[in-house]
Each structure stands twice: as structure tokens, then as C-alpha cells.
Amino acid sequence: MNKKYKCAIIGYGYMGEIRHKVIDELEYAEISIICETDPIKINRVHDVKVVADYVEVLESDVDVVFVCTPNHLIPELTMKCLQKGKHVFAEKPPGRTLDDIQSMIDVEKKNPASKLMFGFNHRFHPGMMRAKSIVDSASMGRIIALRGLYGKSGGNNFKKSWRNDINISGGGILLDQGIHMLDLFNYFLGGFNSVKSFLSNFQWNFDVEDNAVVVLKNEDGQVAMLHSSATFWKHMFQLDIILEYGYLKLEGLLSKTGSYGRETLIIGRRQFEDESEAVGNPSEETIYFDKDLSWDLEIKQFFDCIIKNKPVIECNSEDAYNAMKLVELSYQNSDFSTYQKEKI
Amino acid sequence: MERAIVHNDLKKEKIQPPLLMEKYFKLLKADIKFFFQKDLLFEVLCPVTGEKEVSKKFSKMGMQYNVSLNHANIYLSPRPSIQKLKEFYIQSEARKYWLSEIWPETKDIRKEKIILPQLYWAQGFISQYFQNQEITMAEYYPNHWGYKDIAKEVFHQAKYLLVEPLFDPENSNVLSNSLNIYEKVSKGSLDAVFLFEALDRITDPIELLNKASESLKPGGLCFITSLLSSGFEVQILGENSEIFVPPERMNILSFEGMNELIASVGNFEIIEYSTPGVFDIPNVLDSLNGLENYSFFRYIFNIRQDSEIINSFQDYLQMNRLGTFARLTLRKKVLNSN
């Protein structure tokens, strides 16, 4: 492996910085251009060429582009990079609408030499990987149901954040954060054909939802439920996987600040067949994880596809489309979408 | 490095029925006298640090334990050669009694509470790290066939080998030709290795871990269970702890000693290091009244008698890797990987 891949980052916010750190650790890749216009963010860049116009990235000799911009810019930038023969890693959500991701897929198909991956890094969290491996081993039987809670409390600039401007973000907490959980639902159950939802902006009265409750069911009768919220008043991540012979409970997420709590996986095995004798409190095993390799693993997997010219299997455009489809159906099936359309 | 807290309602008397154990220990004492005569034993240095200095010595069933100055590893010295140890495991009346009486009597509860949970523990990692489940795994120095026999219920597509078993296959209750017994395995041929208390019972733990490492493919997994001298029970009860049963407990390393053992082999990454045992408090409770200077524990365990305190204390020990029973998952490093 002699080639060193030249990379660019468009958008040097929170995610851009994370991607930069990960790439700096790789022997086979380096950041050669960063595209950013905000002087405060530019000040955080050292020893890398900074440009203000993304066209300079398109015209450069970089092999790989990381699109880390707000949602409304992701589709156009991704498509232009693909058309220029660049490999693209784009943050989630994949644009603002299902049409956005469909447009990106259309361009991807016309440029098959370029790899395209999306940043659904939750699949690579250590607790999630262990849970998936336990589910895949079939030792606890088939999944009956999934239950997810994912939410946060607004920060200092919450009211001014672009995430709450529907023209930039395309949606609220469901599109911003809940999409991760919907992607995980798809990851574990492979898709849904029925989606019911309630969305509300009860607390903040923004143009975008601050709470979303989504209930899903697939053709096999497996069900899932998500509460995505910007008003939990604490950062919270929880995914319960209910199986035939027990349950898995993922709580907390390893993160830079640790604000989602310790990442744990609780494994409980069903003990009783006869409900009348059930104590309902089986012995549990709780695994504590202390190293978040999710950012590294997803980027390494992306480069592995580039280097070995393999198709992107995980977090590819199809996964992004499927997650986006659940978001879109959730918006369509709630009266909140009409309210939003009137605001745009 | 991961750690786990395990809640398990396992009771010691269920896996070690007192009447059967009484007879077992009686036979064991006689066997030790017969098989391990003093002139056939060898003085050894600490099997991990190689140091000569000891902080303490004590005797159990006629054999001597040393406590190393650094790390407080506890080890039998003098000890038998590996050949003599194998002779003991195959021929001793105590081991025959354990396999013919205690194992059948306790098999079901051991299967449900110990063996299956440990195999499921390994399965979680194996399923994560290997796409193909048709893997080859080996258990080194098993002193019974229970794990091998039950593993087929968990690892349907895997090949499970026994390497240098410390029991006579002809006396097992499974067909000996189905045991897949090997004297040694070729280098780089295994996906997973099990050392179920094997480091505790073997004469040279560094040699064993090196063997395990050599036999694994890059990225292969090594699952270890072991007792630790740094655990609560040993720290409180000292030599009065019932875990000191020679020769089965040949090496009882501390938390730090285990780390040094793994570091000495050099090519393993520790993925999980937990002390998920549940016997520390019950074992200490059994002996607490005979101890001086432990009024605090007598108060919280005997006077308060609050199950919440006991449970949370056990959780505390597990959470902070202060329990006596340990489990570890190691992964053989893959060279030149990013």
C-alpha cells in the first residue's frame, strides 16, 4: 500500500474536525485542502491549505472529499465531487429530502468508479457491534421488537442553530438525530413497510419538530418504536432489542464529551416459559465499553473499499435512502408536514 | 478495554456439594502424598516475573504456596514437572472421583450457570470478529470434557479441539473418538483458543500463553478464565481462602500479574478484562466470624444483613475488577494493519 490518498474536507465544523483527526492517524491518507469560510473555524486549521470556494476542491487533485456541511449543501457538493471522479464521504442526513438522496444515487450510478459512503457511525459503536453480533449469531432467536430513545437538550446557541432553520436543515430532531436510530432499526430488521408517526414543536415552536414518535412494522410483523426528542433535558441514547430468548439493552454512547453516559450493553436471557412462575427479573450481564472506535472504523472501512475497489456494503447510498425514506414517511404521515410546508 | 458486571444466582453448594467435596478433598490429600513426594518436586521462581523474592509462604495439603514480592502472585513451589502433573490428572483417585461422581451430579447446574454463559460470552466476540462461523477453536489443558461436549450446542459450525487434555478420554461419558484430541496444533491454524482456568493449573503459564498465541491466526481470539490473588476474597481471607487447592491452583496471579503475563507474550491486545465472579462475598461471609480486624465487613454483612448492600458491593467489586474470578478476551495483533 504505497499510495497516499489526498483528501479534502468541505465544512470545518464539529464533524469536519473529527474527520480531520481520524485521517491524520492513517498512514495512507492525508488532508491537503480544507474548504471553509468561517474565520473562527479557519483559525482552528494548522498546516493545511484553506480555500473559501469549493470549486478549488473540485478542480484539485484530491482523491477523496469529506462533505461535512449543513444538510442543504450536502447533495449538490456530493454530486459535483462524484462527477469529478472523487470518492465522497458525506455526513448524515443525506440531504433534506428523499429526492436529495435519490439525485445523489443517480449521479453515483453514472460514476461507478467513485465510492460513496454516508456517516452513520452508530453502527460502528462498540456496544452496537457486539449487539449486532449477538443478534446475528441467532443464539437469542429472532428479533420481536425494537425500542429506541434518542434525544438531547439544546445548547447555548440552540435557538440560533441552523439545525432549526427548516430551509437549511430540512427537518428537526428526527432528521438530525433520529435518523441514526432509524438507520439502526433498518440495520437490525432490514426495513419496514408500515410507518405511523406523531411530530410536534410543542416546546420550542420552531418550524421544525422538537419531538417525534415513530412506530414501524415490517411484513414479518416485527415492530419498532422511536422517540426522538430535543427536550429530554439530558443527552440520552437507548436501544432495546427484544428477542425470542431474551433482550439486549444499549444505553449511553461513548462521545467526545461523555454527555450521553457510559456506553453499556445489557444482556438478559429469558428464563421462564410459564408466565405464572416468572419473576420477570432475569439475571443480567452488563458490558461497559470505554473506547469509541466508531469514527476510525467507518473511515477505515471507506478507505478499504477505495483501496481494494470493493463496493461500499455498509452505510452506502441504499442505506442512506432507506433511512431517509423512513424519515420522509414519518413527516408525510403526520400533520406536522403540512405545517412545515406552509412555513417554507 | 471492556469490563462486564454479571448477575448470576449461582450457589456454591450447588456446584460443590459439601458431602461430595469432603470426600474429594480426602482423596486429594492422599493423592498429593502419593504423586507429589518432595524429592520429585522442583523449586521455581515466580512463573510470571521470574523473581526469587517472596513476601510470604504458606502450606496447603502438604504443598507450599509462595507469594511474590512484586504483584503478589501466588504460586506453588516446589511444584511437579508437567509429566508428573499429567500423571496425577489421569491416574489420581481424586480426579477420577471428580469426573465420575461430582461432574455427573453437578453437570446440569454447571452447564446452565457456568459453561453455557461462558460459551455465549465467547460467541459474542466470535460472531463479531469472524464473518465465517466455520472456524477452528481449541481448548488447552481441559481437566474435563464438559465445555467441549456443550460447545456443540452453541458453535454449530465450528470445529472444537482438545489440546493435551488432563483427563483420560476413555473414562469420559462421551465417545472418545469424538473428542478431537490433539497433542499439539500447528502454528497459525486456530481462530479461537480457550484457556478455561488452564493458566491456573499448568506448570508454565508463559509457555502456555505463547503456545496459544503461536497456534492462533492473526486476529484470532484467546478466551481466558482464571482466579486472581488481587480479588476481594483472597485479599480478605488470605491463606484461609478455600481457593488454594493444589495442584489445580498452581498459579494464582494478581490483576497486575495477569497483565504482565500477557505483556510478556507481547502480541495480544486485551479487549475485555472483567472480574464477573459472584462467590467473593459468600465465601468471605462464611469465614468472617473467624477473622479479627474486619468489624466493618462483619457490620455490613452480618448486622445490617441488607441484600441491597451485598449486591451493590458485589457490583462494586466487579465494576472495579476487584473480584477473584476473572475473564479476559485477547486478540492476536494483526501486523501491518491500520
XYZ file of C-alpha atoms in Angstrom:
682
model
C 0.000 0.000 0.000
C 2.214 2.811 -1.278
C -0.296 5.381 -2.443
C -1.158 8.170 -0.073
C -4.675 9.385 -0.791
C -5.107 13.138 -0.896
C -8.231 14.249 0.920
C -10.267 17.422 1.242
C -12.785 18.424 3.859
C -15.599 20.773 2.901
C -17.017 22.312 6.056
C -14.793 22.514 9.124
C -17.347 22.407 11.911
C -17.656 19.755 14.606
C -17.740 16.838 12.164
C -15.038 18.254 9.882
C -12.634 18.421 12.802
C -13.441 14.851 13.828
C -12.795 13.575 10.306
C -9.517 15.520 10.181
C -8.261 13.880 13.376
C -9.109 10.395 12.140
C -7.456 10.897 8.746
C -4.330 12.283 10.396
C -3.871 8.898 12.060
C -3.939 6.985 8.781
C -0.711 6.073 7.008
C -2.350 6.002 3.610
C -4.262 9.289 3.622
C -3.672 12.972 4.293
C -5.719 16.122 4.309
C -4.436 18.516 1.659
C -7.284 21.049 1.406
C -9.925 22.352 3.782
C -12.795 24.418 2.424
C -14.274 26.802 4.983
C -15.441 30.402 5.094
C -15.968 30.997 8.824
C -12.866 32.825 10.222
C -13.289 31.228 13.662
C -13.233 27.754 12.151
C -10.377 28.647 9.804
C -8.311 29.616 12.854
C -8.536 26.020 14.049
C -6.756 24.769 10.922
C -2.976 24.401 11.032
C -0.570 23.385 8.279
C -3.248 22.649 5.694
C -4.248 24.810 2.729
C -7.600 26.524 3.329
C -9.839 27.640 0.467
C -13.135 29.508 0.543
C -14.559 28.252 -2.745
C -15.409 24.578 -3.064
C -14.670 24.781 -6.801
C -10.997 24.763 -5.850
C -11.561 21.375 -4.248
C -13.327 20.107 -7.343
C -10.502 21.284 -9.581
C -7.758 19.985 -7.299
C -6.023 16.609 -7.469
C -7.587 15.298 -4.252
C -8.851 11.715 -4.428
C -11.336 11.827 -1.590
C -13.712 14.527 -0.356
C -15.384 14.621 3.035
C -18.588 16.642 2.825
C -19.211 17.910 6.348
C -21.526 20.831 5.640
C -25.043 21.673 6.793
C -27.744 19.500 5.209
C -28.813 21.769 2.343
C -25.333 21.760 0.789
C -24.652 18.038 1.020
C -26.454 16.840 -2.151
C -25.015 19.360 -4.582
C -21.473 19.095 -3.252
C -21.608 15.313 -3.185
C -22.857 15.128 -6.762
C -20.291 17.592 -8.072
C -17.469 15.692 -6.386
C -18.690 12.379 -7.785
C -18.909 13.907 -11.261
C -15.286 14.976 -10.897
C -14.293 11.390 -10.134
C -13.707 11.939 -6.428
C -14.628 9.407 -3.760
C -17.090 11.009 -1.338
C -17.796 10.510 2.317
C -20.843 12.592 3.236
C -22.270 13.269 6.648
C -25.805 12.286 7.536
C -28.527 13.199 6.891
C -28.151 12.652 3.169
C -29.702 15.994 2.294
C -33.090 17.317 3.282
C -35.467 15.080 1.327
C -35.791 11.701 -0.291
C -35.375 13.396 -3.663
C -31.975 14.656 -2.489
C -30.618 11.190 -1.824
C -32.226 9.862 -4.999
C -30.390 12.527 -7.002
C -27.118 11.519 -5.375
C -27.780 7.855 -6.185
C -28.461 8.750 -9.823
C -25.110 10.529 -10.086
C -23.355 7.720 -8.211
C -24.636 5.216 -10.789
C -23.197 7.310 -13.606
C -19.813 7.420 -11.857
C -19.249 3.826 -10.730
C -15.521 4.293 -10.146
C -16.226 6.683 -7.278
C -17.143 5.331 -3.852
C -19.879 6.981 -1.831
C -20.456 6.401 1.867
C -22.553 8.189 4.494
C -21.698 8.860 8.115
C -23.984 6.515 10.006
C -21.257 5.909 12.544
C -23.579 4.494 15.231
C -23.291 1.117 13.511
C -19.630 1.142 14.449
C -20.035 1.871 18.152
C -18.608 -0.991 20.232
C -21.878 -1.751 22.016
C -23.774 -1.755 18.736
C -21.255 -4.052 17.074
C -21.471 -6.519 19.962
C -25.284 -6.368 19.952
C -25.354 -6.973 16.205
C -23.002 -9.919 16.536
C -25.193 -11.458 19.240
C -28.306 -10.971 17.109
C -26.538 -12.398 14.041
C -25.363 -15.436 15.998
C -29.077 -16.287 16.470
C -28.348 -17.518 19.993
C -31.209 -15.377 21.316
C -33.574 -16.096 18.445
C -35.334 -13.649 16.163
C -35.982 -10.015 16.954
C -39.540 -9.372 18.105
C -39.350 -5.627 18.608
C -37.045 -2.629 18.819
C -37.497 0.388 21.063
C -35.322 3.445 20.707
C -34.952 6.677 22.640
C -32.590 9.270 21.282
C -32.553 12.829 22.412
C -30.742 15.835 23.690
C -31.083 19.104 25.401
C -30.482 22.271 23.416
C -27.170 24.014 23.987
C -26.413 27.730 24.359
C -26.973 28.524 20.698
C -29.812 26.088 20.198
C -32.336 28.733 19.203
C -29.976 30.197 16.609
C -28.699 26.906 15.255
C -29.004 26.218 11.525
C -30.407 22.853 12.549
C -33.644 24.610 13.484
C -33.914 26.550 10.225
C -36.028 24.350 8.008
C -34.611 25.816 4.803
C -31.135 24.720 5.782
C -31.808 21.551 7.733
C -34.962 20.250 6.062
C -36.279 18.949 9.373
C -35.831 18.886 13.115
C -34.629 16.407 15.666
C -35.928 13.406 13.724
C -33.846 14.246 10.658
C -30.852 15.443 12.638
C -30.542 12.719 15.244
C -33.465 10.319 14.963
C -32.241 9.245 11.530
C -29.387 7.415 13.256
C -31.878 5.318 15.193
C -33.977 4.697 12.080
C -30.831 3.533 10.297
C -30.160 1.169 13.206
C -33.736 -0.125 13.013
C -33.122 -0.891 9.331
C -29.737 -2.413 10.207
C -31.331 -4.871 12.615
C -34.610 -5.582 10.850
C -33.925 -4.836 7.204
C -36.713 -2.352 6.538
C -40.354 -1.573 7.263
C -43.460 -1.280 5.169
C -45.703 0.500 7.637
C -44.882 3.790 9.360
C -47.042 5.775 11.780
C -45.875 8.957 13.406
C -46.628 11.969 15.569
C -44.440 15.059 15.355
C -44.638 18.200 17.394
C -42.925 21.522 18.011
C -44.740 21.945 21.319
C -41.790 23.213 23.341
C -39.731 25.442 21.032
C -42.305 26.407 18.434
C -39.656 26.298 15.722
C -40.505 25.475 12.114
C -39.033 22.060 12.744
C -40.187 19.353 15.120
C -38.701 19.105 18.590
C -40.287 15.740 19.315
C -41.127 12.812 17.081
C -42.701 9.484 17.927
C -42.478 6.943 15.128
C -43.943 3.436 15.139
C -42.957 0.959 12.455
C -43.849 -2.558 11.376
C -42.479 -4.859 8.691
C -44.085 -7.632 6.651
C -42.991 -10.276 9.162
C -44.811 -8.462 11.963
C -41.690 -7.200 13.716
C -42.311 -3.782 15.245
C -40.190 -0.818 16.272
C -40.783 2.419 18.124
C -38.692 5.586 18.280
C -38.985 8.673 20.422
C -36.617 11.299 19.044
C -36.520 14.439 21.145
C -34.831 17.787 21.605
C -36.441 18.131 25.023
C -35.136 15.220 27.093
C -33.118 17.809 29.037
C -30.259 15.422 29.100
C -28.431 13.654 26.348
C -29.849 10.185 26.076
C -29.395 7.161 23.857
C -31.159 3.884 24.479
C -31.978 0.996 22.166
C -33.816 -2.077 23.425
C -33.742 -5.172 21.247
C -36.359 -7.666 22.322
C -35.695 -11.176 21.081
C -37.300 -14.588 21.393
C -34.951 -15.788 24.135
C -34.013 -12.590 25.881
C -33.210 -8.963 25.353
C -30.361 -6.589 24.678
C -30.353 -3.066 26.009
C -27.895 -0.482 24.726
C -27.537 2.577 26.895
C -25.262 5.578 26.604
C -22.861 6.402 23.824
C -19.162 6.963 24.000
C -18.601 10.510 22.781
C -16.007 13.269 22.998
C -17.744 14.927 25.944
C -19.165 11.807 27.553
C -22.519 13.545 27.829
C -24.528 10.518 26.676
C -23.218 8.499 29.591
C -21.147 5.335 29.666
C -21.797 3.054 26.749
C -23.217 -0.198 28.054
C -24.834 -3.308 26.683
C -27.108 -5.265 28.994
C -27.753 -8.877 28.054
C -30.716 -10.618 29.670
C -31.720 -14.164 28.838
C -35.315 -15.328 29.170
C -35.559 -17.814 31.974
C -39.150 -18.936 32.254
C -41.606 -20.465 29.841
C -44.518 -20.487 32.287
C -45.589 -16.927 32.875
C -47.276 -17.766 36.166
C -43.883 -18.678 37.614
C -41.968 -15.854 36.028
C -40.273 -13.464 38.379
C -39.700 -11.108 35.465
C -36.256 -10.191 36.586
C -33.694 -12.406 34.887
C -30.001 -12.360 35.718
C -28.302 -9.785 33.557
C -24.834 -9.187 32.258
C -23.775 -5.583 31.750
C -20.818 -4.849 29.498
C -19.122 -1.466 29.861
C -17.257 -0.148 26.843
C -14.587 2.503 27.195
C -13.131 3.033 23.740
C -15.031 4.640 20.865
C -13.509 3.462 17.634
C -16.611 4.239 15.573
C -15.086 7.189 13.718
C -11.920 5.256 12.923
C -13.703 2.082 11.900
C -16.115 3.732 9.478
C -13.374 5.750 7.789
C -11.109 2.705 7.574
C -13.947 0.744 6.040
C -14.477 3.531 3.498
C -10.795 3.533 2.530
C -10.778 -0.256 2.408
C -13.466 -0.056 -0.285
C -11.432 2.541 -2.174
C -8.105 0.742 -1.895
C -9.464 -2.703 -2.767
C -12.037 -1.314 -5.202
C -14.836 -3.084 -3.341
C -18.453 -1.975 -3.274
C -19.483 0.015 -0.193
C -21.544 -2.520 1.745
C -22.385 -0.639 4.932
C -23.668 2.900 5.200
C -23.914 3.102 1.442
C -26.355 5.184 -0.563
C -29.008 2.472 -0.340
C -28.792 2.511 3.477
C -28.989 6.297 3.363
C -32.025 6.129 1.070
C -33.768 3.609 3.320
C -33.200 5.695 6.444
C -34.284 8.840 4.625
C -37.390 7.068 3.386
C -38.460 6.332 6.965
C -37.873 9.980 7.867
C -39.868 11.154 4.885
C -42.739 8.752 5.624
C -42.723 9.948 9.221
C -43.088 13.545 8.025
C -45.721 12.663 5.440
C -47.800 10.600 7.860
C -48.014 13.322 10.445
C -49.993 16.542 10.200
C -46.788 18.369 11.037
C -45.571 18.125 7.425
C -48.404 20.347 6.220
C -47.446 22.886 8.848
C -43.817 22.734 7.711
C -44.654 23.127 4.021
C -46.621 26.254 4.778
C -43.572 27.687 6.521
C -41.118 27.028 3.672
C -10.805 -2.321 27.420
C -14.245 -3.642 28.175
C -15.458 -4.875 31.524
C -18.597 -6.721 32.480
C -20.850 -6.948 35.502
C -22.648 -10.280 35.711
C -25.582 -11.077 37.945
C -25.818 -14.799 38.499
C -27.765 -16.633 41.191
C -25.277 -19.479 41.239
C -24.854 -21.052 44.677
C -21.535 -22.604 45.626
C -23.108 -25.656 47.263
C -24.896 -26.469 44.009
C -21.665 -26.892 42.090
C -19.618 -28.113 45.030
C -21.961 -30.312 47.108
C -20.389 -30.337 50.590
C -20.572 -34.083 51.181
C -19.053 -34.918 47.814
C -16.397 -32.260 48.216
C -15.473 -33.607 51.630
C -14.683 -36.980 50.104
C -12.919 -35.331 47.167
C -10.573 -33.417 49.456
C -9.855 -36.555 51.482
C -8.863 -38.401 48.312
C -6.905 -35.386 47.100
C -4.782 -35.247 50.242
C -3.862 -38.905 49.830
C -3.139 -38.429 46.121
C -0.886 -35.438 46.753
C 1.096 -37.524 49.225
C 1.396 -40.319 46.677
C 2.064 -38.401 43.465
C 3.984 -35.392 44.708
C 6.667 -36.701 47.006
C 9.028 -33.918 47.937
C 12.062 -35.283 46.102
C 10.086 -35.291 42.829
C 9.189 -31.606 43.007
C 11.114 -28.577 41.742
C 11.620 -25.189 43.310
C 10.526 -22.446 40.903
C 10.741 -18.677 40.727
C 7.599 -16.620 40.241
C 6.243 -18.047 36.966
C 5.479 -14.573 35.617
C 8.071 -12.144 36.986
C 10.871 -14.674 37.456
C 11.696 -13.113 40.781
C 13.062 -15.124 43.684
C 11.920 -12.838 46.483
C 8.751 -13.787 48.294
C 6.754 -11.830 50.813
C 5.154 -14.862 52.395
C 4.894 -18.644 52.276
C 2.082 -20.898 53.437
C 1.189 -24.540 53.182
C -1.934 -26.299 51.844
C -2.457 -30.053 51.805
C 1.242 -30.559 52.259
C 2.243 -28.304 49.353
C 3.760 -24.851 49.670
C 2.498 -21.598 48.195
C 4.783 -18.581 47.744
C 3.588 -15.011 47.457
C 5.808 -12.985 45.121
C 7.085 -9.651 46.337
C 6.065 -7.782 43.171
C 2.422 -8.060 42.145
C 1.682 -10.624 44.918
C 1.309 -13.537 42.538
C 0.694 -16.737 44.494
C 2.267 -19.922 43.160
C 3.117 -23.459 44.167
C 6.796 -24.040 44.806
C 8.151 -26.633 44.816
C 5.919 -27.986 42.064
C 5.745 -31.106 39.893
C 7.000 -31.404 36.333
C 4.419 -31.292 33.552
C 4.768 -35.059 33.099
C 4.126 -35.707 36.774
C 1.182 -33.316 36.694
C -0.369 -35.165 33.741
C 0.158 -38.444 35.575
C -1.694 -37.015 38.542
C -4.647 -35.798 36.459
C -5.008 -39.091 34.613
C -4.439 -41.517 37.459
C -5.364 -39.906 40.748
C -8.321 -41.240 42.673
C -9.469 -37.710 43.467
C -9.700 -36.737 39.802
C -11.457 -39.997 38.954
C -13.933 -39.276 41.744
C -14.485 -35.723 40.487
C -15.183 -36.918 36.952
C -17.312 -39.927 37.903
C -19.251 -38.513 40.878
C -19.074 -34.739 41.176
C -19.295 -33.911 37.453
C -22.427 -36.021 36.777
C -24.067 -34.718 39.967
C -23.398 -31.072 39.126
C -23.361 -31.175 35.333
C -26.771 -29.625 34.771
C -26.259 -26.667 37.066
C -22.707 -26.144 35.810
C -24.000 -26.209 32.265
C -26.741 -23.665 32.950
C -24.867 -21.297 35.233
C -21.227 -21.580 34.193
C -20.493 -23.341 30.925
C -23.240 -22.015 28.657
C -22.821 -18.403 29.865
C -19.076 -18.643 29.227
C -19.601 -20.113 25.766
C -22.178 -17.411 24.972
C -19.681 -14.835 26.184
C -17.141 -16.159 23.700
C -19.753 -16.428 20.980
C -20.488 -12.696 21.185
C -16.876 -11.910 20.273
C -16.507 -14.728 17.748
C -19.602 -13.629 15.884
C -18.300 -10.056 15.869
C -14.796 -10.810 14.664
C -15.385 -13.683 12.237
C -17.733 -13.415 9.285
C -17.467 -17.123 8.617
C -18.649 -19.252 11.528
C -16.902 -22.389 10.230
C -13.947 -21.741 12.478
C -11.480 -23.921 14.338
C -11.179 -23.488 18.070
C -9.185 -25.332 20.704
C -9.314 -25.724 24.453
C -5.911 -26.188 26.063
C -5.344 -28.436 29.084
C -9.010 -29.081 29.936
C -9.476 -31.182 33.062
C -12.913 -32.385 31.914
C -14.841 -32.681 28.654
C -17.804 -30.532 29.666
C -17.061 -27.421 27.595
C -16.280 -29.484 24.506
C -19.455 -31.514 24.922
C -21.705 -28.489 25.401
C -19.960 -26.273 22.826
C -21.729 -28.084 20.000
C -24.987 -26.511 21.207
C -23.501 -23.026 20.757
C -20.969 -23.298 17.940
C -22.868 -25.339 15.371
C -20.409 -24.905 12.542
C -17.132 -24.798 14.431
C -14.508 -27.480 14.929
C -13.597 -27.765 18.626
C -10.306 -29.439 19.539
C -8.950 -30.512 22.900
C -5.220 -29.978 23.228
C -3.345 -32.064 25.814
C -6.394 -32.856 27.926
C -5.761 -33.582 31.587
C -8.178 -36.492 31.809
C -8.365 -39.991 30.438
C -10.627 -39.849 27.356
C -11.560 -43.478 27.860
C -13.216 -42.566 31.141
C -15.297 -39.729 29.677
C -19.002 -40.168 29.122
C -18.731 -39.101 25.506
C -17.292 -41.182 22.699
C -13.554 -40.659 22.942
C -13.169 -40.570 19.163
C -15.497 -37.568 19.041
C -13.329 -35.589 21.440
C -10.906 -34.369 18.746
C -7.851 -34.739 20.942
C -4.527 -33.302 19.827
C -1.095 -33.351 21.416
C -0.290 -30.099 19.649
C -1.687 -27.960 16.879
C 0.171 -26.348 14.027
C 1.156 -22.692 14.088
C -1.373 -20.162 12.893
C -4.119 -22.763 12.483
C -6.704 -21.679 15.069
C -9.315 -18.922 15.093
C -10.000 -19.130 18.822
C -8.344 -20.614 21.897
C -9.965 -21.327 25.251
C -7.907 -21.326 28.431
C -10.575 -22.212 30.981
C -8.552 -21.920 34.207
C -5.705 -23.556 32.288
C -3.225 -20.825 33.250
C -4.062 -21.602 36.870
C -3.345 -25.308 36.604
C -0.351 -25.512 34.296
C 3.316 -25.583 35.317
C 4.455 -22.797 32.974
C 1.801 -20.162 32.211
C 4.107 -18.087 29.972
C 4.822 -21.131 27.838
C 1.106 -21.911 27.601
C 0.123 -18.391 26.566
C 2.927 -18.393 23.991
C 1.633 -21.702 22.645
C -1.855 -20.260 22.430
C -0.535 -17.215 20.612
C 1.509 -19.249 18.137
C -1.397 -21.518 17.328
C -3.718 -18.580 16.585
C -4.101 -16.906 13.232
C -3.505 -13.129 13.226
C -6.688 -11.584 14.589
C -7.527 -14.809 16.436
C -9.157 -14.674 19.848
C -7.998 -16.110 23.159
C -10.541 -16.522 25.959
C -9.177 -16.859 29.477
C -10.852 -17.600 32.770
C -8.741 -17.543 35.889
C -8.706 -16.817 39.611
C -6.902 -13.698 40.795
C -4.996 -13.178 44.016
C -5.945 -9.491 43.924
C -9.604 -10.397 44.337
C -11.619 -9.450 47.394
C -11.835 -12.977 48.787
C -8.090 -13.590 48.729
C -7.336 -10.099 49.987
C -9.613 -10.561 52.985
C -9.188 -14.238 53.778
C -5.587 -14.623 52.701
C -4.359 -18.181 53.028
C -7.683 -19.099 54.697
C -9.439 -18.769 51.360
C -10.686 -22.088 50.068
C -9.447 -21.383 46.564
C -5.986 -22.731 47.400
C -6.440 -26.297 46.230
C -3.205 -27.846 44.972
C -2.200 -28.786 42.376
C -5.227 -27.415 40.444
C -4.448 -23.899 41.683
C -0.807 -23.883 40.680
C -0.634 -20.185 39.752
C -2.952 -17.552 41.145
C -1.860 -14.315 39.558
C -2.891 -10.874 40.662
C -4.626 -8.393 38.337
C -1.225 -6.851 37.678
C 0.463 -10.235 37.365
C -2.004 -11.267 34.659
C -1.300 -8.018 32.810
C 2.428 -8.719 33.000
C 1.938 -12.278 31.770
C 0.027 -11.022 28.723
C 2.558 -8.256 28.095
C 5.393 -10.785 28.223
C 3.881 -12.656 25.281
C 3.677 -9.340 23.518
C 1.357 -9.841 20.591
C -2.019 -9.720 22.266
C -4.432 -6.821 22.618
C -6.692 -7.102 25.668
C -10.251 -6.475 24.527
C -12.001 -7.384 27.752
C -10.775 -7.774 31.309
C -13.529 -8.414 33.836
C -13.911 -9.984 37.242
C -17.514 -11.176 36.998
C -17.469 -13.687 39.876
C -20.248 -13.974 42.444
C -18.560 -16.002 45.189
C -16.363 -13.335 46.776
C -18.886 -12.140 49.316
C -20.491 -15.510 50.176
C -17.041 -17.042 50.668
C -15.890 -14.167 52.855
C -19.169 -14.305 54.790
C -18.615 -17.996 55.541
C -15.294 -17.273 57.193
C -15.842 -13.782 58.545
C -16.567 -14.710 62.145
C -13.208 -16.400 62.463
C -11.309 -13.282 61.410
C -10.059 -10.409 63.507
C -9.921 -6.748 62.441
C -12.770 -6.912 59.970
C -15.501 -5.368 62.068
C -16.623 -3.164 59.162
C -17.403 -6.158 56.969
C -18.960 -8.027 59.907
C -21.165 -4.994 60.431
C -22.334 -4.552 56.832
C -22.676 -8.240 56.038
C -23.815 -9.747 59.367
C -25.517 -6.970 61.296
C -27.116 -4.913 58.522
C -27.953 -8.053 56.553
C -29.254 -5.886 53.741
C -29.245 -7.680 50.406
C -29.005 -4.309 48.627
C -25.653 -3.651 50.303
C -24.355 -7.088 49.433
C -25.487 -6.839 45.813
C -24.124 -3.348 45.334
C -20.849 -4.345 46.975
C -20.533 -7.295 44.588
C -21.253 -4.908 41.694
C -18.572 -2.566 43.021
C -16.031 -5.397 43.083
C -16.911 -6.398 39.537
C -17.014 -2.857 38.226
C -13.543 -2.134 39.548
C -12.047 -5.501 38.645
C -11.608 -6.429 42.278
C -13.277 -9.823 42.137
C -11.443 -13.123 42.477
C -12.769 -14.779 39.309
C -11.569 -13.166 36.103
C -12.349 -13.495 32.439
C -10.356 -11.965 29.615
C -10.665 -11.759 25.873
C -7.426 -11.248 23.994
C -6.973 -10.661 20.285
C -3.791 -11.583 18.485
C -2.480 -8.493 16.780
C -2.654 -8.241 13.027
C 0.651 -6.888 11.791
C 0.759 -4.025 9.295
C -2.918 -3.262 9.706
C -4.345 0.169 10.087
